[in-house]
């Protein structure tokens, strides 16, 4: 109390700012006086009498300094208030506590001190100051004081604020004479006396809370899980509504009660007072995102802290770390994404799993670094990336460099760990939150999380026109369509799509496998799976995945990331077995051979219809794509697999099919190309190069370049562009020209030796119209050569069966590997599709494998015969053996039918349902499942269900079954092959009459009618 205030202020002024120095010194002095009065009352009275005048002078001087700096400080306080740094928010009910028995701060603190606490902490009374959270006040004021101490260490700033707060609390405590039972608030009161020289640290809350909810609960003086568990949730709900109202957020009492009750139940769970079932029931979660999910706000992902690296402990699969930043509350959230076995289904493969690692809050000593965007001058227009996108080539040019932005001085250094809108923080400015802070995209301050900068494209080759990707998707068995996305930007004037599949395998390439997006699976129609990823377009040519967490995640919790591809992906779902038709109607997936063949058969007709609309340029695009980016890789992989392939390789299986399908497509493309040539009057094909080499390459009206003619003449030699007016012969029978120049003059007797065809450089100084006309002419001149090249290109993709001969030998000796066997089976079914396509297109076979037309026994017969022909085309067999086996299959099927029908007439009541089911058809009805019926009498269309037939057996129409289920199935297949005569008898190896004789068909009335229809059929395939 007797210290020299002037000298202390002088020293303190040199270290800190004057307003804080005076404020702190006066606070310390008053605390010392309070202590002195308690220890020595008499001496204190004498000291006050002696030094009273000095105290008044010091107080007056401090008030003058405070007034001088009040205007400047007020702007600082307003800035931080706008930026959301007010730590303690008081509800309207709390403000009503300023009753007559409350001690106002202005009676115990200076004007500047009252102004500081009221503006930044909304504290007006001593009771409020004592009940407040000291750590939050320190954090708030440290940011304000730190603005004036830019050259000071953060710890020093924090110590200054702690000292000021400590002195204020001592004076407030003395004024109201606080004790443990005198203050009644929503929670228990703070300690009655201050024992430590530093304000007591707050205990951490283990209840799962969002950061926004935590701030509200702290503002209600709830500092422990016990206080939260015993709180009045109705009163909390009313105050929560008022708290949200200050944030311009609205909610109803029912919603607020649900939230506060969840808080209380969560605290009870932490304390072991509840089981947690009530909390799970109260947490609602939408399993599907809304249609506007792509329009949600995006959180600020810190790119310098996010990284993807190979996890050596997980077979080198990628592992990604994500830091996302809540700019309004200065909270940093950390996540990791790893690859594990998906939980969607047993055969879903790998999946991406998001783990929440926890929240990091800003250190109190780093508050002074905060910047308010409204306090900084207008940002430069170049702050956005300077990009120029060329629509024709699709190339992007970006302007980069140092100091190209006019507002660069407002930004912090671009360090590897810089955080914040202006890069004002580093990772060291944040510490792990002591409270159990949860994360949800619905929390205030939180939103969508960017998984990666983009899903696709990752390589230039990932950008394609829709035309090329459709063709690629077909040849690679529809695998690329699993990874495609449409984008709004066009590519070379055509609709553009992006994917990240390799052009030689159809599977994701290595770059895609090193990224996380490809491991995100799809929810399908399983409503138990939660959609938490949405696909958006950050630009007109790219697609990216964004994470939306609906149910709050606690620290350490993990969820699988799942996306919903909506309705346009339904066809792929059905192929994989989890579409609506699979789940509701029992439709089989592509794992069922016959179902897959039926789907692919429909696709082949769609592909053919599309190709028949191609222009010559589109055919050229497809052929160039095959030649430059697909065929070489496919050929290299399939040419050596017979001896080197030992393990299962799905890519190799797909590549073998792709090689066959390119052969099939090239035939259709060739037919379309010839059709276009015929329409254009160019049905005669261009001659090969060199066949007309003796002919003159120049003609009348052609633009040529003359090189220095005439020579050795008085007139100057001409060099430049000219037009041929006439062509004649000299005495040596060589071509000479008369050419006209651009100025109308003529040059005669120009020998062919000094004339060349022009190049692009020769047109630098000529009018653009002349150059354009020459370009059109040049294109017409190149057209025959380009067409010839196209025709030769078709032959490049011809099928070479030699690469499967080793497999054939292995199958014959039993030494083939499992992969080789699977490849041969796949190629066999591939040829089955081609054969059925020919039969259906030429109307020889109606609706193959349709259960409404063909009974199971006939389907089996059809499958065996198709496989027999496919093996004949793949491996080559003697036609006599083929015909003998072919007829044997038909005869066996006919005998089986006869036995079943004869048993039905002679058998008693106990009959085998499965045997009769092999002759039944599926008849669709209004019910979900179709009835299985048998043909009793074909003429009168008499049908019975299998169950009805077993109860009342009747003779089945044997002739109808033999004709419609054997003859009409076998003969169309036999008509594909040119059988030729038998080497023994000279008679045809196969005929429909012989087929009817072998199956034992007695009634030939229908046969005669059928024969008249099929006699014009010609073989469609050759060996």
PDB file of C-alpha atoms in Angstrom, residues 138 159 162-167 170 194-200:
ATOM      1  CA  UNK A 138      -9.084 -15.621 -19.698  1.00  0.00           C
ATOM      2  CA  UNK A 159      -0.397 -14.151 -17.244  1.00  0.00           C
ATOM      3  CA  UNK A 162      -4.921 -13.990 -15.157  1.00  0.00           C
ATOM      4  CA  UNK A 163      -3.552 -11.411 -12.769  1.00  0.00           C
ATOM      5  CA  UNK A 164      -6.248  -8.900 -13.688  1.00  0.00           C
ATOM      6  CA  UNK A 165      -9.010 -11.482 -13.336  1.00  0.00           C
ATOM      7  CA  UNK A 166      -7.643 -12.686 -10.012  1.00  0.00           C
ATOM      8  CA  UNK A 167      -7.685  -9.179  -8.568  1.00  0.00           C
ATOM      9  CA  UNK A 170     -10.901 -10.950  -4.966  1.00  0.00           C
ATOM     10  CA  UNK A 194      -9.486 -18.278  -3.524  1.00  0.00           C
ATOM     11  CA  UNK A 195      -6.595 -20.413  -2.408  1.00  0.00           C
ATOM     12  CA  UNK A 196      -4.404 -20.566  -5.503  1.00  0.00           C
ATOM     13  CA  UNK A 197      -2.835 -17.517  -7.067  1.00  0.00           C
ATOM     14  CA  UNK A 198      -4.323 -18.660 -10.414  1.00  0.00           C
ATOM     15  CA  UNK A 199      -8.042 -19.094 -11.167  1.00  0.00           C
ATOM     16  CA  UNK A 200      -9.133 -22.688 -10.718  1.00  0.00           C
TER      17      UNK A 200
END
